[in-house]
Amino acid sequence: PSGLHENATNWIVYEDDLDLCANDTFLEQRYILATLYFDTNGASWIKGSSGGRKWLSQKSECNWYDVECSDDGFVKSINLESNNMDGTIPYEIESLHSLQELNLEFNKLSGPFPLLPSSMLELKLNNNKLSGVLPEKWPPNMSLLQINHNKLSGSINSLSLVTTFRVLVLHRNEFNGTVGVHFGGLKSLTYFSLHKNNLEGSIPEDVCLLRDGFTPKLSHLSADCLTDPTPPKVSCPSILFEDVPCCTECHN
């Protein structure tokens, strides 16, 4: 390894008092968490850099601050929001094969969108400085993606292939293009925020139909659809045959 990852390797080899064997089942995940620590300036974290549950202690990584493991000892949740994390999310996160929830919101993370393990269910990376485009493939059972207030760009339409999404919080980025018709296939979607982006075109009819009925599943749909004082960037029609707005919230 080179660069910051060399720090994680050196810690595992020379400094880690747990001193796992090279063939230990948990060596890889311990290395990955050490990489996350070093790549995000762990010494300056608010939580987890000191105390009884500090990261890089001789204890099992399952006892590190806000790391939760399954009964068989594999990391399933990491929750380090508002923690003064500064740097990039290491690509090795993809190899945490039991990780279901990752919450790194309200930090200073930059760089590209991370690769995700197929086990991921909920991801919160909002209020950071991430840039670049979204991946083409997503974990198949994701239910929540919260990535608002970043600098992400490109198309959002790869998200429409994951029909299990309940919450998509995408506002205040730099996404462009149109909202794809396949989002209408997300029958469990309850919250969909798109405003303050560079999207254009019209919200597809199939998406609007998720707002139909006395108790619509999709209770929040926001876009840059405000008509005054200029024509809207995104057209948000009424639901067919009813005077019910497709969008619940319009911005300019």
Coordinates of C-alpha atoms in Angstrom, one line a residue:
P1 CA 0.0 0.0 0.0
S2 CA 1.0 3.6 -0.5
G3 CA -0.1 7.0 0.9
L4 CA -2.5 7.0 3.8
H5 CA -3.3 3.3 3.4
E6 CA 0.3 2.7 4.4
N7 CA -0.5 4.1 7.8
A8 CA -3.2 1.5 8.3
T9 CA -0.9 -1.3 7.2
N10 CA 1.9 -0.1 9.5
W11 CA -0.6 0.1 12.4
I12 CA -1.8 -3.4 11.8
V13 CA 1.7 -4.9 11.4
Y14 CA 3.7 -2.9 14.0
E15 CA 1.4 -1.2 16.5
D16 CA -1.9 -3.1 16.9
D17 CA -1.7 -4.8 20.3
L18 CA -4.4 -7.3 19.4
D19 CA -1.8 -8.8 17.0
L20 CA -4.1 -10.9 14.8
C21 CA -2.7 -13.7 12.7
A22 CA -2.5 -13.2 9.0
N23 CA -5.3 -15.7 8.4
D24 CA -7.6 -14.4 11.1
T25 CA -11.2 -14.0 9.8
F26 CA -11.4 -10.4 11.2
L27 CA -8.1 -9.1 10.1
E28 CA -9.5 -7.5 6.9
Q29 CA -12.3 -5.6 8.5
R30 CA -10.0 -4.3 11.2
Y31 CA -7.6 -3.1 8.5
I32 CA -10.6 -1.4 6.6
L33 CA -11.7 0.4 9.8
A34 CA -8.1 1.5 10.4
T35 CA -8.0 2.8 6.8
L36 CA -11.2 4.8 7.4
Y37 CA -9.7 6.3 10.5
F38 CA -6.4 7.4 8.8
D39 CA -8.1 8.5 5.6
T40 CA -10.4 10.8 7.5
N41 CA -7.9 12.3 9.9
G42 CA -9.1 10.2 12.9
A43 CA -6.7 12.0 15.3
S44 CA -8.9 15.1 14.9
W45 CA -12.3 13.3 15.3
I46 CA -14.6 14.6 18.1
K47 CA -15.8 11.2 19.0
G48 CA -13.7 8.0 18.9
S49 CA -10.2 9.5 19.1
S50 CA -9.9 9.0 22.8
G51 CA -11.6 7.4 25.8
G52 CA -12.6 3.8 26.6
R53 CA -14.1 3.1 23.1
K54 CA -11.5 4.9 21.0
W55 CA -10.7 3.6 17.6
L56 CA -7.4 1.8 17.1
S57 CA -7.5 0.5 20.7
Q58 CA -6.4 -3.1 21.5
K59 CA -10.1 -4.1 21.9
S60 CA -12.1 -5.7 19.1
E61 CA -13.2 -3.2 16.5
C62 CA -16.8 -4.1 17.6
N63 CA -16.0 -2.2 20.8
W64 CA -14.8 1.0 19.0
Y65 CA -17.0 4.1 19.2
D66 CA -20.3 3.7 17.3
V67 CA -19.3 0.5 15.5
E68 CA -22.0 -2.2 15.8
C69 CA -21.4 -5.8 14.9
S70 CA -23.5 -8.8 14.3
D71 CA -23.6 -11.8 16.7
D72 CA -20.9 -13.4 14.7
G73 CA -18.5 -10.4 15.0
F74 CA -18.8 -8.7 11.6
V75 CA -19.4 -5.0 11.3
K76 CA -23.0 -4.1 10.4
S77 CA -23.3 -0.4 11.4
I78 CA -20.9 2.6 11.5
N79 CA -22.4 5.9 12.9
L80 CA -19.9 8.8 12.9
E81 CA -22.0 11.8 12.1
S82 CA -20.9 15.3 13.1
N83 CA -17.4 14.0 13.9
N84 CA -15.0 16.4 12.1
M85 CA -14.1 13.8 9.6
D86 CA -11.9 15.4 6.9
G87 CA -10.7 13.4 3.9
T88 CA -12.0 10.7 1.6
I89 CA -14.0 7.5 2.2
P90 CA -11.8 4.6 1.4
Y91 CA -12.8 2.3 -1.4
E92 CA -12.2 -0.7 0.9
I93 CA -15.5 0.0 2.6
E94 CA -17.0 -2.1 -0.2
S95 CA -15.4 -5.2 1.3
L96 CA -17.3 -4.9 4.6
H97 CA -19.6 -7.6 3.5
S98 CA -22.0 -7.4 6.4
L99 CA -22.3 -3.6 6.6
Q100 CA -25.9 -2.5 6.4
E101 CA -25.9 1.1 7.8
L102 CA -23.3 3.8 7.3
N103 CA -23.9 7.3 8.7
L104 CA -21.2 9.9 8.0
E105 CA -23.4 12.9 7.7
F106 CA -22.4 16.4 8.7
N107 CA -18.6 16.0 8.2
K108 CA -16.1 17.5 5.7
L109 CA -15.6 14.4 3.5
S110 CA -14.6 15.1 -0.1
G111 CA -13.7 13.0 -3.1
P112 CA -15.8 10.6 -5.2
F113 CA -18.9 8.7 -4.1
P114 CA -17.8 5.5 -2.3
L115 CA -18.2 1.9 -3.5
L116 CA -20.8 0.1 -1.4
P117 CA -21.1 -3.5 -0.2
S118 CA -24.1 -5.4 -1.5
S119 CA -25.3 -5.7 2.1
M120 CA -25.9 -1.9 2.4
L121 CA -29.5 -0.9 3.4
E122 CA -29.2 2.7 4.6
L123 CA -26.6 5.3 3.7
K124 CA -26.3 8.9 5.0
L125 CA -23.6 11.1 3.5
N126 CA -25.4 14.4 3.5
N127 CA -23.8 17.7 4.3
N128 CA -20.3 16.8 3.1
K129 CA -18.3 17.9 0.1
L130 CA -18.5 14.8 -2.1
S131 CA -18.2 15.3 -5.9
G132 CA -18.4 13.4 -9.1
V133 CA -21.1 11.1 -10.4
L134 CA -23.2 8.3 -8.8
P135 CA -22.4 4.7 -9.4
E136 CA -24.2 2.7 -12.1
K137 CA -24.9 -0.2 -9.8
W138 CA -26.3 -0.1 -6.3
P139 CA -26.9 -2.7 -3.5
P140 CA -30.1 -4.5 -4.4
N141 CA -32.0 -4.0 -1.2
M142 CA -31.3 -0.4 -0.2
S143 CA -34.1 1.5 1.5
L144 CA -32.6 4.9 2.4
L145 CA -30.1 7.2 0.6
Q146 CA -29.5 10.6 2.1
I147 CA -26.9 12.6 0.1
N148 CA -28.2 16.1 0.1
H149 CA -25.9 19.1 0.4
N150 CA -22.9 17.8 -1.5
K151 CA -21.5 18.6 -5.0
L152 CA -22.5 15.5 -6.8
S153 CA -23.3 15.7 -10.5
G154 CA -24.5 13.7 -13.5
S155 CA -27.6 11.6 -13.8
I156 CA -29.7 10.2 -10.9
N157 CA -31.4 7.6 -13.0
S158 CA -29.3 4.6 -11.9
L159 CA -31.2 4.9 -8.6
S160 CA -34.4 4.0 -10.3
L161 CA -33.2 0.4 -10.7
V162 CA -33.4 -0.3 -6.9
T163 CA -37.1 -0.8 -6.3
T164 CA -36.8 -1.1 -2.5
F165 CA -36.0 2.5 -1.9
R166 CA -38.3 4.2 0.6
V167 CA -36.3 7.5 1.0
L168 CA -34.2 9.4 -1.6
V169 CA -32.9 12.7 -0.4
L170 CA -31.0 14.2 -3.3
H171 CA -31.5 18.0 -3.0
R172 CA -28.8 20.7 -3.1
N173 CA -26.4 19.0 -5.4
E174 CA -25.5 19.5 -9.1
F175 CA -27.4 16.6 -10.7
N176 CA -28.5 17.2 -14.2
G177 CA -30.5 15.5 -16.9
T178 CA -34.1 14.4 -16.5
V179 CA -36.0 12.3 -13.9
G180 CA -36.4 8.9 -15.5
V181 CA -39.7 7.2 -15.9
H182 CA -38.5 4.1 -14.0
F183 CA -38.7 6.0 -10.7
G184 CA -42.4 5.3 -11.1
G185 CA -41.6 1.6 -10.3
L186 CA -40.4 2.4 -6.8
K187 CA -43.7 1.5 -5.2
S188 CA -42.4 1.8 -1.6
L189 CA -41.0 5.4 -2.1
T190 CA -42.3 7.8 0.5
Y191 CA -39.9 10.7 0.3
F192 CA -38.2 12.0 -2.9
S193 CA -36.4 15.4 -2.8
L194 CA -34.9 16.8 -6.0
H195 CA -34.8 20.6 -5.6
K196 CA -31.8 22.8 -5.9
N197 CA -30.2 20.8 -8.7
N198 CA -29.7 21.3 -12.4
L199 CA -32.4 18.8 -13.4
E200 CA -34.8 19.7 -16.2
G201 CA -37.8 18.3 -18.1
S202 CA -41.0 17.0 -16.5
I203 CA -41.7 14.7 -13.6
P204 CA -42.9 11.5 -15.3
E205 CA -46.5 10.6 -15.1
D206 CA -45.7 7.2 -13.4
V207 CA -43.9 9.1 -10.6
C208 CA -46.9 11.4 -10.2
L209 CA -49.2 8.4 -9.9
L210 CA -47.3 7.4 -6.7
R211 CA -49.0 10.5 -5.2
D212 CA -52.5 9.3 -6.2
G213 CA -55.2 8.1 -3.8
F214 CA -56.5 9.1 -0.4
T215 CA -53.3 7.9 1.3
P216 CA -50.5 8.2 -1.2
K217 CA -47.4 6.3 -0.5
L218 CA -45.2 9.2 -1.8
S219 CA -45.9 11.9 0.7
H220 CA -43.1 14.2 -0.2
L221 CA -41.9 15.2 -3.7
S222 CA -39.9 18.4 -4.1
A223 CA -38.4 19.9 -7.3
D224 CA -37.4 23.1 -8.9
C225 CA -40.9 23.6 -10.2
L226 CA -41.8 27.2 -8.9
T227 CA -43.3 29.0 -11.9
D228 CA -42.8 32.6 -10.6
P229 CA -40.9 34.7 -11.5
T230 CA -39.4 32.5 -14.3
P231 CA -40.5 29.4 -16.1
P232 CA -39.7 26.3 -13.9
K233 CA -36.6 24.2 -14.6
V234 CA -38.8 21.1 -13.8
S235 CA -42.4 20.7 -14.9
C236 CA -44.6 19.2 -12.2
P237 CA -48.1 18.4 -13.6
S238 CA -51.2 17.6 -11.7
I239 CA -52.2 14.0 -11.3
L240 CA -54.4 12.8 -14.1
F241 CA -58.1 13.6 -13.8
E242 CA -57.6 15.1 -10.3
D243 CA -56.6 18.5 -9.1
V244 CA -53.9 17.1 -6.9
P245 CA -50.4 18.5 -7.4
C246 CA -47.7 16.0 -8.3
C247 CA -45.1 17.9 -6.3
T248 CA -45.7 18.7 -2.7
E249 CA -43.0 21.4 -2.6
C250 CA -41.7 23.7 -5.4
H251 CA -38.5 25.7 -5.4
N252 CA -36.8 28.0 -7.9

